[in-house]
mmCIF file of C-alpha atoms in Angstrom:
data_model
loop_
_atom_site.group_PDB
_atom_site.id
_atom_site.type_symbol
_atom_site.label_atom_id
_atom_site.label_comp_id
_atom_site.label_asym_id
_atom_site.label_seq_id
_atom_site.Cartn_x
_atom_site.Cartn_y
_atom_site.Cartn_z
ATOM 1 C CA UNK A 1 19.853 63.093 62.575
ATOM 2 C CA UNK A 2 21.216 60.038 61.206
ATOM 3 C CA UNK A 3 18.958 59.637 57.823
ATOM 4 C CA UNK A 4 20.614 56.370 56.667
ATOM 5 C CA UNK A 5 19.046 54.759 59.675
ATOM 6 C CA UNK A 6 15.990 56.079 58.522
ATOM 7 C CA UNK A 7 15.651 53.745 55.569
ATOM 8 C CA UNK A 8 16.508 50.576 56.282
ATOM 9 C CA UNK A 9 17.905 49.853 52.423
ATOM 10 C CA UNK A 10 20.502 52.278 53.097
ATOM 11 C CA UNK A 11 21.436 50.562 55.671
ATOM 12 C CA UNK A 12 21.085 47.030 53.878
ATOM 13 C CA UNK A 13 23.550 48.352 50.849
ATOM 14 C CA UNK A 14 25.863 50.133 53.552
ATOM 15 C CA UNK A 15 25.087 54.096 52.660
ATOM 16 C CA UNK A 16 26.180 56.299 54.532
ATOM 17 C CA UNK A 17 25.501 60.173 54.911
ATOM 18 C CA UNK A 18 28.404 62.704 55.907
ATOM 19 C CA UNK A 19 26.263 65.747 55.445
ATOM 20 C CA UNK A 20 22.494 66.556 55.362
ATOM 21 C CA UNK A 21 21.108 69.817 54.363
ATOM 22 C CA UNK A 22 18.626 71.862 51.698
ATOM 23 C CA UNK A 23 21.229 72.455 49.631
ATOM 24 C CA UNK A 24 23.955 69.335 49.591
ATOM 25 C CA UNK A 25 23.501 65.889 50.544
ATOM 26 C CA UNK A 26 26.740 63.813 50.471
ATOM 27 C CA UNK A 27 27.135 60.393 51.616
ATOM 28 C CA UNK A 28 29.322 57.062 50.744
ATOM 29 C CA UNK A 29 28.700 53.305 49.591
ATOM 30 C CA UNK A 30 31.127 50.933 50.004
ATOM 31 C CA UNK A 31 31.765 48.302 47.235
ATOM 32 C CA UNK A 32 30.872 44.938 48.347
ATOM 33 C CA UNK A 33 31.035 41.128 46.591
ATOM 34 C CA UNK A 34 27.513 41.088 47.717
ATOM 35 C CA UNK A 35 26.363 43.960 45.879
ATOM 36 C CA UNK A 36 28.224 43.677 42.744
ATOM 37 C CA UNK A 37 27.197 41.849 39.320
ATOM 38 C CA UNK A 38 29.665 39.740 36.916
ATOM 39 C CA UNK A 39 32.947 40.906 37.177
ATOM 40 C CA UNK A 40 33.240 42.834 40.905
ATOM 41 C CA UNK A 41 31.449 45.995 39.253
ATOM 42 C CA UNK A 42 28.832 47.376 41.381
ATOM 43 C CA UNK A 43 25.171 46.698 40.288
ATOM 44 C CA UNK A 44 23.972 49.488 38.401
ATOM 45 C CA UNK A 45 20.545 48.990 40.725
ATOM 46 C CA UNK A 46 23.022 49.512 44.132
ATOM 47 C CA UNK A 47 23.741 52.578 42.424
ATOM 48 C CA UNK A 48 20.417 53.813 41.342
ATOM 49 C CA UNK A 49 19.449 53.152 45.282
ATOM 50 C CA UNK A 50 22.252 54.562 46.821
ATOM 51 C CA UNK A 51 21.134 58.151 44.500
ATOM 52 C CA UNK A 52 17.739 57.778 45.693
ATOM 53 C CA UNK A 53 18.790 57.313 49.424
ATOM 54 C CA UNK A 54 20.807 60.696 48.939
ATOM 55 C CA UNK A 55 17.967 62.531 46.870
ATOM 56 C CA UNK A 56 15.120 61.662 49.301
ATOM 57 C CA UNK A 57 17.132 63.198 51.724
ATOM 58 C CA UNK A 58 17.526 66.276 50.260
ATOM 59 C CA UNK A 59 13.584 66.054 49.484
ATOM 60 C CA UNK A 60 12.901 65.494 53.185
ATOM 61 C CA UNK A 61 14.668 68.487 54.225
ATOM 62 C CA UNK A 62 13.348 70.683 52.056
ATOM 63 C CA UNK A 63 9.792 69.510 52.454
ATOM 64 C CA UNK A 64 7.441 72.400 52.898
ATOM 65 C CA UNK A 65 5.044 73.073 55.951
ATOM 66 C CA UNK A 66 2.313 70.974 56.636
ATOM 67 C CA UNK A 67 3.612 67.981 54.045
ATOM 68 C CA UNK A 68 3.726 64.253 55.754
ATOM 69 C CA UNK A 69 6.286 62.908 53.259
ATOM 70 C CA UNK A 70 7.874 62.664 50.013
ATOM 71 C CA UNK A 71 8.223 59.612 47.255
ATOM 72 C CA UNK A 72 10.478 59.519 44.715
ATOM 73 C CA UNK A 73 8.018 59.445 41.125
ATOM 74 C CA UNK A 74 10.453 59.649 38.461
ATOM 75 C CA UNK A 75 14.414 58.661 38.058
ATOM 76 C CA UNK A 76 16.917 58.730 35.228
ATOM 77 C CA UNK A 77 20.003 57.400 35.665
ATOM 78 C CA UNK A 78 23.557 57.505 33.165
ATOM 79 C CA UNK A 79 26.075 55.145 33.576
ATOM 80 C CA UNK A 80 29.547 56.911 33.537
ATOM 81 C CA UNK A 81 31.891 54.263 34.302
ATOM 82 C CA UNK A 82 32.644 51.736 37.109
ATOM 83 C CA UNK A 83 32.570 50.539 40.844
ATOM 84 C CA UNK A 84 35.160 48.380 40.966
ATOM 85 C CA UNK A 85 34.626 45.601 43.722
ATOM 86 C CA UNK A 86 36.568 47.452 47.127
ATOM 87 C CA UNK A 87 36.521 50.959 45.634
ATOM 88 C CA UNK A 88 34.539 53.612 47.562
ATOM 89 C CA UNK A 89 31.655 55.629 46.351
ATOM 90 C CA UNK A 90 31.216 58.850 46.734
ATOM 91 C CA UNK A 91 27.723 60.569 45.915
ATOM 92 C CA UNK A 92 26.812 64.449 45.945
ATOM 93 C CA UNK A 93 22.590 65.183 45.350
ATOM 94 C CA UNK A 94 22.210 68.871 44.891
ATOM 95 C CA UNK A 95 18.909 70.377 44.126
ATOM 96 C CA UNK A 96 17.899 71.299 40.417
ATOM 97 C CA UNK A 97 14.242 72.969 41.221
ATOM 98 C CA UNK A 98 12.747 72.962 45.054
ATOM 99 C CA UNK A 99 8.538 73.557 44.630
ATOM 100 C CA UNK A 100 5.498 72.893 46.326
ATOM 101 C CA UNK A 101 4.714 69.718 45.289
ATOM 102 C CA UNK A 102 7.919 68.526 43.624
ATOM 103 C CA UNK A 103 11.442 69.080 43.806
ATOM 104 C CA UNK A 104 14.092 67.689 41.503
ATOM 105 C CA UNK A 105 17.439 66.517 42.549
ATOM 106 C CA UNK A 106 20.338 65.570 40.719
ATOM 107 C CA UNK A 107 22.814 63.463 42.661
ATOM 108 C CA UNK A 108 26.918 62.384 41.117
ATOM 109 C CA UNK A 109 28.373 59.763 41.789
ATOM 110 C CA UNK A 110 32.065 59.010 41.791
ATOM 111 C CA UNK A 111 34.942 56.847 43.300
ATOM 112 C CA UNK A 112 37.029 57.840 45.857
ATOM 113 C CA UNK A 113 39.495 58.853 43.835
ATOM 114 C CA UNK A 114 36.976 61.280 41.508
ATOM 115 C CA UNK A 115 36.148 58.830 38.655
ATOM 116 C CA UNK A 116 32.439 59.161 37.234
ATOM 117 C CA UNK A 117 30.474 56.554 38.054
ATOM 118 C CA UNK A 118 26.723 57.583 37.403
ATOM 119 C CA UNK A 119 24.715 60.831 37.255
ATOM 120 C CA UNK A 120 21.140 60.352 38.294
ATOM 121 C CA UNK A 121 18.195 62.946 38.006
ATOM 122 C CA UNK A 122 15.321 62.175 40.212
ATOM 123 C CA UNK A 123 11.864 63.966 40.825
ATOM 124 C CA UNK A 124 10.461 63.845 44.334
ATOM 125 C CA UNK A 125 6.894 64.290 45.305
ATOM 126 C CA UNK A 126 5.660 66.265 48.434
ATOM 127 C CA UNK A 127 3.307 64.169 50.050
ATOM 128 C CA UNK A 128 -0.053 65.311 52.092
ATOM 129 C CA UNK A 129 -1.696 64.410 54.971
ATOM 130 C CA UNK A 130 -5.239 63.016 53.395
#
């Protein structure tokens, strides 16, 4: 299934996902002029997104029976260090708790070459058919 095509800001910021399941979501964003602030450093909202594109993911997939959806309700990100302009980033969500009606997922994000970039923690809520 090709999730980035799924949500059409991934595919406006250039995300893409390498590997989708309940346990490990891994994908890439390329650092563009067009989504970078002062100085070629990669807005620290392209990075928030990019997190949340990979966390709902992992929320989707681990979505228990019967639920229509899920919505991201909470998200804390730390800045680590930079996205240079050109670099590649690398991102890695991995589940912290999986539950009924929320799950919590905590996605890295580095440059190709391993530098930190951001860690993000992000709560997800299962959604219901009314």
């Amino acid at each position: 299934m090709d999730f980035a095509a799924m949500m059409p800001l991934a595919a406006t910021l250039g995300v893409t996902i390498q590997e989708g399941s309940n346990e490990r979501v891994a994908g890439k964003l390329p650092v563009r002029p067009d989504i970078c602030t002062a100085g070629g450093i990669v807005h620290g909202g392209a990075i928030m997104a990019f997190a949340d594109c990979l966390g709902a993911v992992g929320a989707f997939l681990t979505l228990p029976e019967g639920a229509s959806g899920t919505t991201t309700i909470e998200s804390k990100t730390n800045f680590l260090g930079a996205g240079p302009v050109g670099s590649l980033l690398v991102g890695e969500a991995t589940p912290v708790k999986i539950g009924k009606r929320l799950s919590v997922w905590q996605t890295r994000i580095r440059t190709g070459e391993g530098a930190e970039v951001a860690l993000v923690t992000q709560t997800q809520m299962v959604l219901w058919p009314a």
